[in-house]
Coordinates of C-alpha atoms and ligand atoms in Angstrom, one line a residue:
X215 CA 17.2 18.4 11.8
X216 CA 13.6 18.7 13.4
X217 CA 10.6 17.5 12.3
X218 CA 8.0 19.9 11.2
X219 CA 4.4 19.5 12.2
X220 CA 2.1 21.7 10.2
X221 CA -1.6 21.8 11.9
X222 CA -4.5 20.9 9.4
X223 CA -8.1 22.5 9.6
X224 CA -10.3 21.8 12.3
X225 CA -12.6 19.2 11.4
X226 CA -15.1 16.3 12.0
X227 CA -14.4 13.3 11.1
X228 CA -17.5 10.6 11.0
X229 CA -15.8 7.0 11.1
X230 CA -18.2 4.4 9.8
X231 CA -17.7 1.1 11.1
X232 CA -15.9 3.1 13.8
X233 CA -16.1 0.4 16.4
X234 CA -14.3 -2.5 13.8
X235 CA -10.9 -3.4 13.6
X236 CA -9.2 -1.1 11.7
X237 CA -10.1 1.8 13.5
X238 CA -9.4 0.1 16.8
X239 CA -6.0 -1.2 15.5
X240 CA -4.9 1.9 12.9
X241 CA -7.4 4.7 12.4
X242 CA -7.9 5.6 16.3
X243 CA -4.5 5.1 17.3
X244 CA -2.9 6.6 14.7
X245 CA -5.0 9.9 15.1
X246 CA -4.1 9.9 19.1
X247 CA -0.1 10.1 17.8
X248 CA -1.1 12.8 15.1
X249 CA -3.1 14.4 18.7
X250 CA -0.1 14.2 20.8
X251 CA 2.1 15.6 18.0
X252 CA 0.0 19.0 17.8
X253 CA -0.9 18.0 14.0
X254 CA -4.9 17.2 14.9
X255 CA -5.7 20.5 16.1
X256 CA -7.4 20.3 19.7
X257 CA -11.1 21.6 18.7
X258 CA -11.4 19.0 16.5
X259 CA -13.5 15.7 17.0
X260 CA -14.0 12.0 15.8
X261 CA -17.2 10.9 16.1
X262 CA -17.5 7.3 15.8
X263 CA -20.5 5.7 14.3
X264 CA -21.7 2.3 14.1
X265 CA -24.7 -0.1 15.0
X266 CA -23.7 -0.8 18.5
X267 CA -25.7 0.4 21.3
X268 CA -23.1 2.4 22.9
X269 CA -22.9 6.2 24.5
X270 CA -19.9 8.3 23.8
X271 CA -18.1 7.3 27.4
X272 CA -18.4 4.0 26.6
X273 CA -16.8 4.7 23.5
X274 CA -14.2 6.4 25.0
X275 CA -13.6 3.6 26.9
X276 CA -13.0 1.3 23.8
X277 CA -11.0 3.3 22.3
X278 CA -9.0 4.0 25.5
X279 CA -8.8 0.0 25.6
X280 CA -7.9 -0.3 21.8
X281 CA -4.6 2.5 22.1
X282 CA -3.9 0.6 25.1
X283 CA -3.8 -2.3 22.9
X284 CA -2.2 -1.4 19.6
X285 CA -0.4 2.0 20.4
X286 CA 2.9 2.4 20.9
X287 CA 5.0 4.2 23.7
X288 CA 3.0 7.5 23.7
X289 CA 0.2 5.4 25.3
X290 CA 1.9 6.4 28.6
X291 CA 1.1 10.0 28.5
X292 CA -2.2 9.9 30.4
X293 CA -2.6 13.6 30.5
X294 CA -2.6 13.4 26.2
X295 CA -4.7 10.6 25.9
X296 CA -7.7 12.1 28.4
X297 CA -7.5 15.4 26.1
X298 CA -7.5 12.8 23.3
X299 CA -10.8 11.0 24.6
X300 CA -12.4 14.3 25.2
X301 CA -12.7 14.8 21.5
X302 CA -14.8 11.6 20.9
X303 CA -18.1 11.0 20.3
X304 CA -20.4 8.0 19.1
X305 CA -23.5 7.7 17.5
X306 CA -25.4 4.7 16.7
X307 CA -26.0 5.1 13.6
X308 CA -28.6 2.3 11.1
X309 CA -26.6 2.6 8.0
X310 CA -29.9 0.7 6.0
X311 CA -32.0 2.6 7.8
X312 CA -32.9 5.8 9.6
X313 CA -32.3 5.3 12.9
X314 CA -29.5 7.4 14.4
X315 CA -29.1 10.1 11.2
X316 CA -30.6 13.1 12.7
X317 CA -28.4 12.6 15.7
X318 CA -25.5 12.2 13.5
X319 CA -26.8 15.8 11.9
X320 CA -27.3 17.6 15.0
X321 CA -23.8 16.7 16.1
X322 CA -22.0 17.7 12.9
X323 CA -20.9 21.6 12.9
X324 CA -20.7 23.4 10.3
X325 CA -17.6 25.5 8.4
X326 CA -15.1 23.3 9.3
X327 CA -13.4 20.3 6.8
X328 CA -15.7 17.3 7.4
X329 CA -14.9 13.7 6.5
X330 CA -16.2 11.0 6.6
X331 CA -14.0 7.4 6.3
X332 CA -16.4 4.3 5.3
X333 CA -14.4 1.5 7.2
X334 CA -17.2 -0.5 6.6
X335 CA -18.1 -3.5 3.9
X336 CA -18.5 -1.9 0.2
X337 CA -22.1 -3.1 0.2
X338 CA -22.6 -0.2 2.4
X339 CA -21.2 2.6 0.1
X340 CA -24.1 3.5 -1.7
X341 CA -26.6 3.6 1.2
X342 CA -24.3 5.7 3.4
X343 CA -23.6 8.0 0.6
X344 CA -27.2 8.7 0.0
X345 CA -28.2 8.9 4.1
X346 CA -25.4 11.6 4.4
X347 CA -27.1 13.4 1.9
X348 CA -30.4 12.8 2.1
X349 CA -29.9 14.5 6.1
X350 CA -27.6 16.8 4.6
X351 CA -24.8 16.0 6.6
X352 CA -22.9 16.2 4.1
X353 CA -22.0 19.2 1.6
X354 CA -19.9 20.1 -1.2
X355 CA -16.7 20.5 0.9
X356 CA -16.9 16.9 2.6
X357 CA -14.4 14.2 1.9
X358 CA -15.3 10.7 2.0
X359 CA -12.6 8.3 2.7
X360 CA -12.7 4.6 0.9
X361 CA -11.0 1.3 1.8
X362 CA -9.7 -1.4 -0.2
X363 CA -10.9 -4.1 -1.5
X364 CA -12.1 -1.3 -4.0
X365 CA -14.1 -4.3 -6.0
X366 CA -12.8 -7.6 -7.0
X367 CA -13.0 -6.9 -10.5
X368 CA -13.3 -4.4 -13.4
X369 CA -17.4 -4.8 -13.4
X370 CA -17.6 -4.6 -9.4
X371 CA -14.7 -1.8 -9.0
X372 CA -17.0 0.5 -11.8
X373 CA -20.5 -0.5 -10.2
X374 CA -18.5 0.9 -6.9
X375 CA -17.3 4.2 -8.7
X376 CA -20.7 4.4 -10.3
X377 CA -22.1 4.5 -6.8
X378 CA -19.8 6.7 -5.1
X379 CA -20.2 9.4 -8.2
X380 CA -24.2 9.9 -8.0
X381 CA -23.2 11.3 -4.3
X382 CA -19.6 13.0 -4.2
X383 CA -17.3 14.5 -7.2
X384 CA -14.4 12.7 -7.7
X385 CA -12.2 15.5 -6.0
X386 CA -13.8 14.7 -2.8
X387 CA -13.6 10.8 -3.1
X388 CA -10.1 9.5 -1.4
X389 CA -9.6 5.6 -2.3
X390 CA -6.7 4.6 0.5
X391 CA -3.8 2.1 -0.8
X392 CA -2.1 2.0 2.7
X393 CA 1.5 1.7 0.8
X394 CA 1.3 4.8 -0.9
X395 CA 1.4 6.6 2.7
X396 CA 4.8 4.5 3.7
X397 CA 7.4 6.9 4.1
X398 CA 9.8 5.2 2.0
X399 CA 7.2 4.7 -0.7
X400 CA 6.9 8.4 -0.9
X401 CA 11.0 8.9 -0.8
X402 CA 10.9 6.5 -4.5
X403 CA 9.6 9.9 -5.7
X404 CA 12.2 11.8 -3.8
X405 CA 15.0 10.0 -5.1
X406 CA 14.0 9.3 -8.3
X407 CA 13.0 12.9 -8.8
X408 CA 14.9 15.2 -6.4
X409 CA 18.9 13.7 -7.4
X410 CA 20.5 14.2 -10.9
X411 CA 21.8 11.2 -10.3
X412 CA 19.8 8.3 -11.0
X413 CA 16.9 9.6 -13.9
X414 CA 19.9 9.7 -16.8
X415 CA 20.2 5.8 -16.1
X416 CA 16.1 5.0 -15.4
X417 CA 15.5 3.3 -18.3
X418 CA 16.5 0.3 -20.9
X419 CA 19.6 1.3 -21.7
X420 CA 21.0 1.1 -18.0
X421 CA 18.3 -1.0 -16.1
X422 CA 18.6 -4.9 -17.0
X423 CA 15.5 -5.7 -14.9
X424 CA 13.2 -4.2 -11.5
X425 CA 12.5 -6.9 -8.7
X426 CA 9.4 -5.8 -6.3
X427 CA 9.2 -7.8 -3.2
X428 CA 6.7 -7.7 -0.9
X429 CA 7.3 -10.5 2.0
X430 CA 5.2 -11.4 4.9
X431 CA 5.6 -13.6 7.7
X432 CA 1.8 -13.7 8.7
X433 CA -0.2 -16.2 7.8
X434 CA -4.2 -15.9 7.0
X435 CA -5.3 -16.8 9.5
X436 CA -8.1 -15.0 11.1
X437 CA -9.6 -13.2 7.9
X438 CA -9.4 -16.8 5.9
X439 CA -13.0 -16.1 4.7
X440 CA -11.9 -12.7 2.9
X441 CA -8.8 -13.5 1.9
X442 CA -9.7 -17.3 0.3
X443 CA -11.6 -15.7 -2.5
X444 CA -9.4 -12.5 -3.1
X445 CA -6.0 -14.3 -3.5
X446 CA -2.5 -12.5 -3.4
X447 CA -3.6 -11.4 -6.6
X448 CA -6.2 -9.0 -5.4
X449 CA -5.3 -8.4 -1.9
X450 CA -1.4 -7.3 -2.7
X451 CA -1.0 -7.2 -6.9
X452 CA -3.8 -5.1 -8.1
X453 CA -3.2 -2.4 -5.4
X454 CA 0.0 -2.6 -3.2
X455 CA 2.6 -3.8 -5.7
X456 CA 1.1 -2.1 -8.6
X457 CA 1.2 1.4 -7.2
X458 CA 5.2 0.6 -6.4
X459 CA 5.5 -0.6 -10.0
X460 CA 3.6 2.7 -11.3
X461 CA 5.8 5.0 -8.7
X462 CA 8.9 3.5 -9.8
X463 CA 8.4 2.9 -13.9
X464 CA 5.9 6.2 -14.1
X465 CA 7.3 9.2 -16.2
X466 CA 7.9 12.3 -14.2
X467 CA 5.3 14.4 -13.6
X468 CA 5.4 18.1 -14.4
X469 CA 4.9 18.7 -10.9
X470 CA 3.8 16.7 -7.4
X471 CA 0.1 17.1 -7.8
X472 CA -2.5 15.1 -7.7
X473 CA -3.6 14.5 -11.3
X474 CA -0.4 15.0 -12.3
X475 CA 0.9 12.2 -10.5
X476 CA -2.1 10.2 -11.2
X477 CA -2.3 10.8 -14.5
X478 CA 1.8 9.4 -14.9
X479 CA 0.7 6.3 -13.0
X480 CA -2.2 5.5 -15.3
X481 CA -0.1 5.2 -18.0
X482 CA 1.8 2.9 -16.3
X483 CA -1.3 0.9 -15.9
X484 CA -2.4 0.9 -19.3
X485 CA 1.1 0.3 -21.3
X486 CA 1.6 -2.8 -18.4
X487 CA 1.2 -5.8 -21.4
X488 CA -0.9 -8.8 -20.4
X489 CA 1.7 -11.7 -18.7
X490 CA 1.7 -15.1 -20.3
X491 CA 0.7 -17.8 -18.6
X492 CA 4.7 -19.1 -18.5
X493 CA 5.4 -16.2 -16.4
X494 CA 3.2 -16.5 -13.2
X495 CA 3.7 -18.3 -10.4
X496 CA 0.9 -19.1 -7.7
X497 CA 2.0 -20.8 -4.4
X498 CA 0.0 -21.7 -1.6
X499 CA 2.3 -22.0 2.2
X500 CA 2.1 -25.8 4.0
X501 CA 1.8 -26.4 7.8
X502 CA 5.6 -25.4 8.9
X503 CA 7.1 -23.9 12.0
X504 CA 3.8 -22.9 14.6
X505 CA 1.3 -22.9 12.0
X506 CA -1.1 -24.9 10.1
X507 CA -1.3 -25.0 6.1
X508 CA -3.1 -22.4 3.8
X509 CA -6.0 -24.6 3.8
X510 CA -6.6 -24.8 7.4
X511 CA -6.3 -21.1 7.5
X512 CA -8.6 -20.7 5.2
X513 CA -11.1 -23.6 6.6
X514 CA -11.2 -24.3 2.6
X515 CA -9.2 -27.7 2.4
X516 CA -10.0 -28.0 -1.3
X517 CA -8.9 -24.5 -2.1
X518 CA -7.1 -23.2 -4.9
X519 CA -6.3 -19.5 -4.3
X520 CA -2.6 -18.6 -3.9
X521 CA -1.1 -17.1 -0.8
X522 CA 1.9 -16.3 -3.1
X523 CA 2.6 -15.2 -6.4
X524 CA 5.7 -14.5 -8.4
X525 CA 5.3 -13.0 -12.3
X526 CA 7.4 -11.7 -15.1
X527 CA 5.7 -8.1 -16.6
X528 CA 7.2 -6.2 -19.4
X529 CA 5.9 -2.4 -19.8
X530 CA 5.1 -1.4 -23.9
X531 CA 7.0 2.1 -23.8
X532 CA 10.0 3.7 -25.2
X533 CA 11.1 3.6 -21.6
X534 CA 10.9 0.0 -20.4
X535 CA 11.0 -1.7 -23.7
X536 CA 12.8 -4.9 -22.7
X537 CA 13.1 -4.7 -19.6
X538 CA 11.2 -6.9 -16.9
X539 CA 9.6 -6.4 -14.0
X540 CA 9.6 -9.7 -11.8
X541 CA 6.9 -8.6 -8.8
X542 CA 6.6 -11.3 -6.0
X543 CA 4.3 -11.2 -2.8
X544 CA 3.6 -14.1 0.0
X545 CA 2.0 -15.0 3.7
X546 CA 4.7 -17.1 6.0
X547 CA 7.3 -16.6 4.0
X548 CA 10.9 -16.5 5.7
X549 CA 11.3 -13.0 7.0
X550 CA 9.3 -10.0 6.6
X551 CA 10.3 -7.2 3.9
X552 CA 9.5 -5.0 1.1
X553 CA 12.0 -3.5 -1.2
X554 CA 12.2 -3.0 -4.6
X555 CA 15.6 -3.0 -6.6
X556 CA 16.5 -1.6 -9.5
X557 CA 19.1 -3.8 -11.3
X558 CA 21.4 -2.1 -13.7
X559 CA 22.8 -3.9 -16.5
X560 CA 26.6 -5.4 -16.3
X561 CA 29.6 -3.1 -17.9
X562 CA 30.5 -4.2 -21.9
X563 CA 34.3 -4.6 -21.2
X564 CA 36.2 -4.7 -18.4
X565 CA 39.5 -2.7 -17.8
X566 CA 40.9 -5.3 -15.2
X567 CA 43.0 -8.6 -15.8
X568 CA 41.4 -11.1 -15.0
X569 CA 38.1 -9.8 -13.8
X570 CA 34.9 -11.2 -15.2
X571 CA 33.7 -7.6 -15.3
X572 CA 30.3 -9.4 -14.1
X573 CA 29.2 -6.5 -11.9
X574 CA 25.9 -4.8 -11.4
X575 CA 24.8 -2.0 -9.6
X576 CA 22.3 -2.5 -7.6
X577 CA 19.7 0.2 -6.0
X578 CA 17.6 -1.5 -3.5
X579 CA 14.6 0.8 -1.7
X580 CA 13.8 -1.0 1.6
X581 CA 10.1 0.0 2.3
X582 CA 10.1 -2.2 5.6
X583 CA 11.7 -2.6 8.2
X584 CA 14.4 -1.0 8.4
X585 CA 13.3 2.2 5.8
X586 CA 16.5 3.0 3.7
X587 CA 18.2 3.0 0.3
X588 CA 21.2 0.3 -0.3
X589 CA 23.5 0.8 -3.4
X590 CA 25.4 -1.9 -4.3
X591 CA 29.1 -0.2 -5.8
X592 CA 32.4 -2.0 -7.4
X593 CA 35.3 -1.1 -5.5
X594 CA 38.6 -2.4 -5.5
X595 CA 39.5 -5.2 -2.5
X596 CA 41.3 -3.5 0.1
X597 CA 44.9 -4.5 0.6
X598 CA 47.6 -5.1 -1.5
X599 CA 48.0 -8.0 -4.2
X600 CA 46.6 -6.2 -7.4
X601 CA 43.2 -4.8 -8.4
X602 CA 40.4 -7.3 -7.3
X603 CA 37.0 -6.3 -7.8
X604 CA 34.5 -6.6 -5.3
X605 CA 30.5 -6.0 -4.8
X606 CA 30.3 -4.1 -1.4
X607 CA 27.0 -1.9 -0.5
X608 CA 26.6 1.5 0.6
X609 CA 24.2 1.4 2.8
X610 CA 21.9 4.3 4.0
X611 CA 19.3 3.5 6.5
X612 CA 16.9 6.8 7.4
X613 CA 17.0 6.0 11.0
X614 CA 20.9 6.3 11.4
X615 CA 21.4 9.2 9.0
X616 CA 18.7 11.3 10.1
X617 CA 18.5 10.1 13.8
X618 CA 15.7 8.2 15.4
X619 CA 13.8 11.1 17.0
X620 CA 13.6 13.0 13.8
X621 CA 12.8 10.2 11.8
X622 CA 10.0 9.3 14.1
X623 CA 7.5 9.6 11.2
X624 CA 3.9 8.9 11.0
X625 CA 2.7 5.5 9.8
X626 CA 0.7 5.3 6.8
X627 CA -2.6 5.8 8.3
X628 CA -2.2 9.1 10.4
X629 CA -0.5 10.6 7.0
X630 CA -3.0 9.8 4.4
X631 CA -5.9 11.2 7.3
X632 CA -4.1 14.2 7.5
X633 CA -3.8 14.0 3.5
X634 CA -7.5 14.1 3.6
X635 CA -8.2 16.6 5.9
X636 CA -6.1 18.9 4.0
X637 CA -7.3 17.7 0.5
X638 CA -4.3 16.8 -0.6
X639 CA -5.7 13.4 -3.3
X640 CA -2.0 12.7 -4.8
X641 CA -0.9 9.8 -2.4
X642 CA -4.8 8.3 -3.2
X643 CA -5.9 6.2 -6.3
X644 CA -8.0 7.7 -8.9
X645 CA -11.2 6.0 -10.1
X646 CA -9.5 5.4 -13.5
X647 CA -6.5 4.3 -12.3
X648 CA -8.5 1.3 -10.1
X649 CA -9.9 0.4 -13.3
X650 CA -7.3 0.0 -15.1
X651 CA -5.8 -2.4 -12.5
X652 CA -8.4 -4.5 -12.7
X653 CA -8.6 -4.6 -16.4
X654 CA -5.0 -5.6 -16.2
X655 CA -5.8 -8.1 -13.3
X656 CA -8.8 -9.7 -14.5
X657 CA -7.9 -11.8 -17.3
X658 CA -5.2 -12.8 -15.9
X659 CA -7.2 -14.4 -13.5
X660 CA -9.6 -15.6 -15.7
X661 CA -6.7 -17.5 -17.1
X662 CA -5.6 -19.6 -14.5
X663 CA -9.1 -20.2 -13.0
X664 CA -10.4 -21.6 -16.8
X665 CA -7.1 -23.6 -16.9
X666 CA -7.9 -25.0 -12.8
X667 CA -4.2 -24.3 -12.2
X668 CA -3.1 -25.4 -8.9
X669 CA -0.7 -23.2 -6.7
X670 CA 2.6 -25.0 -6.0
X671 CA 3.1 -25.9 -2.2
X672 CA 5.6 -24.0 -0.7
X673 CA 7.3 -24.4 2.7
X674 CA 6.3 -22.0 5.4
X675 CA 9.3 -20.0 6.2
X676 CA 11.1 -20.0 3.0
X677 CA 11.0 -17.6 -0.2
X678 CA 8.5 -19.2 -2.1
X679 CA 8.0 -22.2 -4.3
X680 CA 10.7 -23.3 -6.5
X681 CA 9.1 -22.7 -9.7
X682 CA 9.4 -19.0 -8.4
X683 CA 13.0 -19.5 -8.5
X684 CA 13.0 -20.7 -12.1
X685 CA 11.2 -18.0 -13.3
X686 CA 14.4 -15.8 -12.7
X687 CA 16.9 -18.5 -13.5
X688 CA 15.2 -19.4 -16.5
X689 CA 16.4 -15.6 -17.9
X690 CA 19.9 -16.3 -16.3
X691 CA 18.8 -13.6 -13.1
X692 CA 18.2 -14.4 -9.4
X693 CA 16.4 -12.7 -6.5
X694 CA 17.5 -11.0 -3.6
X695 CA 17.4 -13.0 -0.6
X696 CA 14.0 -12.6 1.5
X697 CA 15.9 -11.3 4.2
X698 CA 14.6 -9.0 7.7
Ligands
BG6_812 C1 -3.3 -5.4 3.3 C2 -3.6 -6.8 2.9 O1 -3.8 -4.5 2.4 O2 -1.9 -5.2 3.4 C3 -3.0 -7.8 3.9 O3 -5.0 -7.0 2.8 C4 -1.5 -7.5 4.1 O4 -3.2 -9.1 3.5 C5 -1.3 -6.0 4.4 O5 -1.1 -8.3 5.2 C6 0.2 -5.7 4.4 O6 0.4 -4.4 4.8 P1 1.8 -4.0 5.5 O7 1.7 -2.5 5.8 O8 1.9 -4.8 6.8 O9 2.9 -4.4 4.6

């Protein structure tokens, strides 16, 4: 099998805040492999902008030192990354004030697919989106490219759209959720929608209950300022796990487009009923292995927000009637891995003798590492002595079946880019569809902050509190083991 690599349009694309983190870490290095591949066509440019007094060599030379840094083994072609560095420029850019705009405009060319990715704060929406205006940098045709947090609630998240809108249509705002450009994340959609096989059984009468997992092994350390007063809550729930939930619950859409595929996973959004109180779980990790407690992390010794949270939802449609969906993100827990499973229900009656007939099929989507599908089958134990059931897996993992060099897929970053520069919106979030999280999201937390509930300690390096245990065992179900 070979990979296919299908050139975009040449294009400009203006990163604001392009000397931070993430576009040292993701955004630069990820467009140097999406270079290399042949996908960023060689005409094309970045043009970094930010308030640092720098010239474009000097840029260059950050970057160089950032791919050095955080890229991977195609760092060593030399030749690539000087042709890569050619294609950069930087502008020092005011984005409060003036000072660097007509620059910015000169430099931009016109008739090609420009961009423009605000990796900045969300304070600074609104003024960059009237600047690239106001010097008519910007046109009808440009794409601006949004981060998360996208708010940290409903009132905040529709101030942001409101801000966005007076500038760009919607069609040319793309809101990133990094997990919808994981490769496996987009393969839910392929199996759910491209087999015969498993749609027949996607709903209550088959499927006893989903389990979404999202582990981390990182604590928060570093970005304990942020993170202290978003919570797993907002940082993972509101986007990551609830655009897994709405990929793998959602209806399917008359065809892979973008409003068609946004508008299945807003219905997801609104039908997801409000969770008693009973049902969630908030843990926050102790010191354990190398690393200090969630309150030294944070620098917040009195804090209260959870680093982990564990919760019971039921969706109100024909579909899921009945059937819960137990969602469960942490920091320092015991490995790191994302899956979800879908848990079918046991079989009424059991043909063997003496078999309990207590078997469920499982079909468990491993988003990272390891990208694959796992379905757990009932065979018959192998030798002789009669027919004894047993639970084995058939386990398909992407790299093996379609060989490492083929598989060697872009990560999220590069694809969603390229998503953008070919204005493609269907792996981004709508402005609705953020909404509706947080109107989900917010009373929820409105609860346990008006009740002062305190997260349960958890040990770092394990799978969570205890009480996250119960809430399974409590409807006679367990999780899968947190397991790399
Ligand atoms: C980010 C969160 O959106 O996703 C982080 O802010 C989290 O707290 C990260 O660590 C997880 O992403 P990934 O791709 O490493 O699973």
């Amino acid at each position: 099998m070979v990979s296919r690599v299908i050139p975009v349009d040449t294009f400009d694309l203006v990163i604001f805040g392009g000397t931070g983190d993430l576009a040292r870490r993701k955004i630069l290095p990820g467009l140097f492999r999406r270079f290399l591949s042949g996908q960023m066509p060689s005409d094309s440019r970045v043009i970094g902008a930010a308030r640092s007094e720098l010239d474009s060599n000097g840029y260059r030379q950050m970057i160089s030192d950032a791919i050095a840094e955080f890229g991977g083994d195609e760092k060593s072609d030399k030749d690539g990354l000087a042709a890569f560095l050619a294609r950069l420029e930087y502008v020092t850019v005011d984005a409060k004030g003036e000072n660097g705009w007509s620059e910015l405009a000169k430099l931009m060319r016109k008739d090609i697919v420009k961009a423009f990715y605000f990796s900045v704060g969300p304070s600074l929406f609104g003024d960059l989106a009237e600047r690239l205006h106001k010097h008519k940098i910007a046109d009808a045709n440009s794409r601006i490219v949004v981060e998360k947090p996208f708010g940290r609630d409903l009132e905040t998240a529709q101030a942001l759209n409101e801000t966005l809108a007076a500038h760009f249509e919607e069609g040319q705002i793309y809101r990133i959720d990094h997990y919808l450009g994981k490769e496996t994340v987009q393969n839910l959609m392929a199996v759910r929608f491209g087999n015969v096989l498993f749609e027949p059984l996607w709903n209550n009468h088959y499927v006893d209950h989903i389990q979404i997992t999202v582990a981390e092994t990182v604590g928060v350390g570093g970005r304990g300022a942020y993170y202290d007063r978003a919570g797993a809550m907002r940082d993972m729930v509101q986007n990551h796990l609830m655009q897994l939930l709405c990929l793998i619950a959602m209806e399917p859409p008359s065809q892979f487009g973008a409003d068609e595929v946004r508008d299945e996973k807003l219905k997801v959004i609104s039908e997801l009923e409000t969770v008693d109180a009973h049902h969630i779980v908030r843990g926050q990790y102790n010191a354990g292995g190398d690393g200090d407690s969630y309150r030294v992390d944070a620098e917040n010794p009195r804090s209260f927000t959870e680093s982990f949270i564990a919760m019971k939802c039921h969706i109100s449609n024909w579909r899921w009637s009945g059937v819960p969906f137990y969602l469960r993100t942490g920091k320092r827990m015991k490995a790191r891995t994302s899956e979800i499973a879908v848990v079918f229900k046991e079989l009424g009656h059991s043909i063997f003798d003496g078999d309990s007939g207590t078997h469920q099929n499982i079909l468990a989507i491993r988003l990272q590492p390891n990208e694959g599908i796992d379905m757990q089958v009932t065979i018959k134990e192998p030798g002789p002595g009669g027919m004894r059931l047993v639970d084995v897996p058939l386990d398909m993992s992407f790299a093996e079946a379609l060989g490492d060099a083929d598989i060697e897929v872009a990560d999220a970053y590069e694809r969603l880019i390229m998503d953008v520069i070919r204005g493609n919106q269907t792996l981004f979030m709508r402005g609705d569809e953020v909404e509706a999280a947080w109107r989900w999201t917010d009373p929820l937390i409105a609860g346990w902050e008006g009740r002062s509930d305190v997260p349960k300690l958890y040990d770092a390096g394990s799978a969570g509190p205890e009480d996250a245990m119960m809430l399974m065992h409590r409807d006679n179900r367990k999780w899968r083991e947190v397991k790399g």
